Amino acid sequence: MANEATSTAGSSRPTPPVSSPAATRRAVYNTLRGSSGNLVEWYDVYVYTVFATYFENQFFDSADKNSTIYVYGIFAVTFLMRPVGSWFFGRYADRRGRRAALTFSVSLMAACSMVIAFTPGRESIGVWAAVILILCRLVQGFATGGEYGASATYMSEAATRERRGFFSSFQYVTLIGGHVLAQVTLLLMQVFFEREQIEDFGWRIAFFIGGVAAVVVFWLRRSMDESLTKDQLEAVRSGADQSSGSMRELVTKHWRALLICFMVTAGGTIAFYTYSVNAPSMIKAAYEDRGMTGTWINLFGLVFLMLLQPIGGLISDKVGRKPLLVFFGVGGVLYTYVLITYLPSATSVVQSLALVCVGYVILTGYTSINAIVKAELFPSHIRALGVGLGYALANSAFGGTAPLIYQAAKNGGHVGWFILYVTIVIAISLLVYIFVLRNKTETVLDREQGRAFERPVASYSK
């Protein structure tokens, strides 16, 4: 994948040297530490959508036919905080280090999950229940905005040169894994609890689990290696470096990379939320009267999507990033109509599973490599801010709103308009994949290779 204006135009990517066993072990170690927090943070994100129909009556009047829209509206509104979070944590990560930013963001997620778990229902505190839910979700949106840019940057920098696609794919392995864990939590509750019990207190247990797990990850992340050198961090602290994490630096010198990051993300994020959030909701509704069948279908499908990610990353290390993105773009344009039209009416388990799995194969063309594609656009001193902000802006505009827009379109009998909307956004990104991106050319990450990872120092984790 070519970098934007900062790359050497037309230069081919040199054959990467084989990394030493020690470098590979360090890459594995840091990827595991970095991705563990990503897993927990995205569990906290998706436990909301997975349990939404169970706790909505705790916060909104069950007699209000729009209560489901309100719940998904809160989910969408939290995405407005992601650009703010990406700016704050991106600047923080570029100036204070990746590890410090990742540790901070997971702490916020833990605190908010705990608060939601113990918030009294509307029958006890009235409208304040919904207010507390909204505030907590806004803070979690802020934290999630910071998590993406910092973790995508860290995992790309932690990877060995010849396996960057593979190692960075674990960002979406754990992102999807968070959704899988949320589905498993629901499945276990359906085994041991009646629906009324889940609606009464089971959903609180789910949020509590996320809060406790995030506290554990906080300690794991404190021992990660830092991917910025001591010299880089010291230059920021001393004032010698004013450009790291600078918004002015980003918009004046790297605006084209930021725009490319936004456009690469737009089609991918709307497809991701349509295929992995809307589609499971359709399955849940279609199999509502068939016990846990819908939950099992969704769980199997998401595990399948999760396992596809390293495969996509490995393929990109061989053939480049661009072919996978083009595959996703073409597939998304052609398949979105099929998925949304036929999945709600599917009554066969095999048919439902086949429809979502085909969609997940297509989606992998984007999800497995999106972190490394964006990280390769920016130099290290502005990378976390650029990756995070470009992603968050597109994610807020197109991704997080997809469940809400679909629900509104469905209620109004205009699902066809939603299909057209998703298809057009994917098509626009496809044009960027084809005409803007280059394949297998030298990137900033290639030229920065060799920067040693630093071992944790107490002052860095403050």
Coordinates of C-alpha atoms in Angstrom, one line a residue, residues 226-390:
E226 CA 6.7 1.7 24.2
S227 CA 7.0 2.1 20.4
L228 CA 8.2 5.7 20.6
T229 CA 11.8 6.1 21.6
K230 CA 13.0 7.9 24.7
D231 CA 14.5 10.5 22.5
Q232 CA 11.2 11.3 20.8
L233 CA 9.4 11.5 24.1
E234 CA 12.1 13.6 25.7
A235 CA 12.0 16.0 22.8
V236 CA 8.3 16.6 23.3
R237 CA 8.8 17.0 27.1
S238 CA 11.6 19.5 26.6
G239 CA 9.7 21.6 24.1
A240 CA 12.2 20.8 21.3
D241 CA 9.5 19.0 19.3
Q242 CA 6.4 21.1 18.8
S243 CA 5.0 19.1 15.8
S244 CA 4.2 15.8 17.4
G245 CA 0.5 15.4 17.9
S246 CA -0.1 18.8 16.5
M247 CA -3.5 19.5 14.8
R248 CA -1.9 22.3 12.8
E249 CA 0.8 19.9 11.6
L250 CA -1.8 17.4 10.6
V251 CA -4.1 19.7 8.6
T252 CA -1.4 21.7 6.9
K253 CA 1.2 19.1 6.0
H254 CA -0.7 15.9 6.1
W255 CA -4.2 16.9 5.0
R256 CA -4.1 14.6 2.0
A257 CA -3.3 11.6 4.1
L258 CA -6.1 12.6 6.5
L259 CA -8.6 12.8 3.6
I260 CA -7.5 9.4 2.2
C261 CA -7.8 7.9 5.6
F262 CA -11.4 9.3 5.9
M263 CA -12.4 8.0 2.4
V264 CA -10.8 4.6 2.9
T265 CA -12.8 4.3 6.2
A266 CA -16.2 5.5 5.0
G267 CA -17.2 2.5 2.9
G268 CA -15.6 0.0 5.2
T269 CA -17.2 1.3 8.4
I270 CA -20.7 1.5 7.0
A271 CA -20.3 -2.0 5.7
F272 CA -18.9 -3.2 9.0
Y273 CA -21.8 -1.9 11.1
T274 CA -24.4 -3.0 8.5
Y275 CA -23.0 -6.5 8.2
S276 CA -22.0 -7.1 11.8
V277 CA -24.6 -5.1 13.8
N278 CA -27.7 -4.8 11.6
A279 CA -27.4 -8.3 10.2
P280 CA -27.3 -10.0 13.6
S281 CA -30.2 -7.9 14.7
M282 CA -32.2 -9.2 11.7
I283 CA -31.3 -12.7 12.6
K284 CA -32.3 -12.2 16.2
A285 CA -35.7 -10.8 15.1
A286 CA -36.2 -13.6 12.5
Y287 CA -35.6 -16.4 15.1
E288 CA -37.1 -14.7 18.1
D289 CA -39.6 -17.5 18.6
R290 CA -37.0 -20.2 18.2
G291 CA -35.1 -20.0 21.5
M292 CA -31.4 -19.5 21.2
T293 CA -31.2 -20.4 17.5
G294 CA -30.6 -16.7 16.4
T295 CA -27.9 -16.3 19.1
W296 CA -26.1 -19.4 17.9
I297 CA -26.1 -18.2 14.3
N298 CA -24.8 -14.8 15.2
L299 CA -22.1 -16.3 17.4
F300 CA -20.9 -18.8 14.7
G301 CA -20.9 -16.1 12.1
L302 CA -18.9 -13.6 14.2
V303 CA -16.3 -16.3 15.2
F304 CA -16.0 -17.1 11.4
L305 CA -15.4 -13.4 10.7
M306 CA -12.8 -13.2 13.6
L307 CA -10.9 -16.2 12.3
L308 CA -10.8 -14.7 8.8
Q309 CA -8.8 -11.6 9.9
P310 CA -5.3 -13.1 10.2
I311 CA -5.8 -14.9 6.8
G312 CA -6.6 -11.5 5.2
G313 CA -3.6 -10.0 6.8
L314 CA -1.3 -12.8 5.6
I315 CA -2.7 -12.5 2.1
S316 CA -2.0 -8.7 2.1
D317 CA 1.6 -9.4 3.1
K318 CA 2.0 -11.4 -0.1
V319 CA -0.1 -9.5 -2.7
G320 CA -0.3 -6.0 -1.1
R321 CA -3.2 -4.1 0.6
K322 CA -4.9 -2.7 -2.5
P323 CA -6.2 -6.0 -4.0
L324 CA -8.0 -6.8 -0.8
L325 CA -9.6 -3.4 -0.5
V326 CA -10.8 -3.6 -4.2
F327 CA -12.2 -7.0 -3.5
F328 CA -14.1 -5.6 -0.5
G329 CA -15.4 -2.6 -2.5
V330 CA -16.7 -4.6 -5.5
G331 CA -18.2 -7.3 -3.2
G332 CA -19.8 -4.7 -1.0
V333 CA -21.4 -2.9 -3.9
L334 CA -22.8 -6.1 -5.3
Y335 CA -23.8 -7.9 -2.1
T336 CA -25.4 -5.3 0.2
Y337 CA -28.7 -5.6 -1.6
V338 CA -28.7 -9.4 -1.3
L339 CA -27.8 -9.4 2.4
I340 CA -30.4 -6.8 3.6
T341 CA -33.2 -8.0 1.3
Y342 CA -33.0 -11.8 1.9
L343 CA -31.6 -12.1 5.4
P344 CA -34.7 -10.9 7.3
S345 CA -36.9 -13.4 5.6
A346 CA -34.6 -16.4 5.8
T347 CA -36.1 -19.2 7.9
S348 CA -33.4 -21.8 7.4
V349 CA -30.4 -21.8 9.7
V350 CA -28.2 -22.8 6.7
Q351 CA -29.5 -20.1 4.6
S352 CA -29.1 -17.4 7.3
L353 CA -25.6 -18.5 8.1
A354 CA -24.6 -18.7 4.4
L355 CA -25.9 -15.1 3.8
V356 CA -23.9 -13.6 6.7
C357 CA -20.8 -15.7 6.1
V358 CA -20.5 -14.6 2.5
G359 CA -20.9 -11.0 3.7
Y360 CA -18.1 -11.6 6.2
V361 CA -15.7 -12.9 3.6
I362 CA -16.3 -9.7 1.6
L363 CA -15.9 -7.5 4.7
T364 CA -12.6 -9.1 5.6
G365 CA -11.1 -7.4 2.6
Y366 CA -11.4 -4.2 4.6
T367 CA -11.3 -5.2 8.2
S368 CA -8.2 -7.3 8.2
I369 CA -5.9 -4.6 6.8
N370 CA -7.6 -1.3 7.6
A371 CA -5.3 -0.6 10.6
I372 CA -2.1 -1.0 8.6
V373 CA -3.4 0.8 5.5
K374 CA -4.0 3.9 7.6
A375 CA -0.9 3.6 9.7
E376 CA 1.2 3.5 6.5
L377 CA -0.1 7.0 5.6
F378 CA 1.4 9.0 8.4
P379 CA 4.9 9.5 10.0
S380 CA 5.3 8.5 13.6
H381 CA 5.1 11.9 15.1
I382 CA 1.5 12.5 13.8
R383 CA 0.4 8.9 13.2
A384 CA -1.9 8.2 16.2
L385 CA -3.7 11.6 15.7
G386 CA -4.0 11.2 11.9
V387 CA -5.2 7.5 12.0
G388 CA -7.6 8.1 14.9
L389 CA -9.1 11.3 13.6
G390 CA -9.6 10.1 10.0

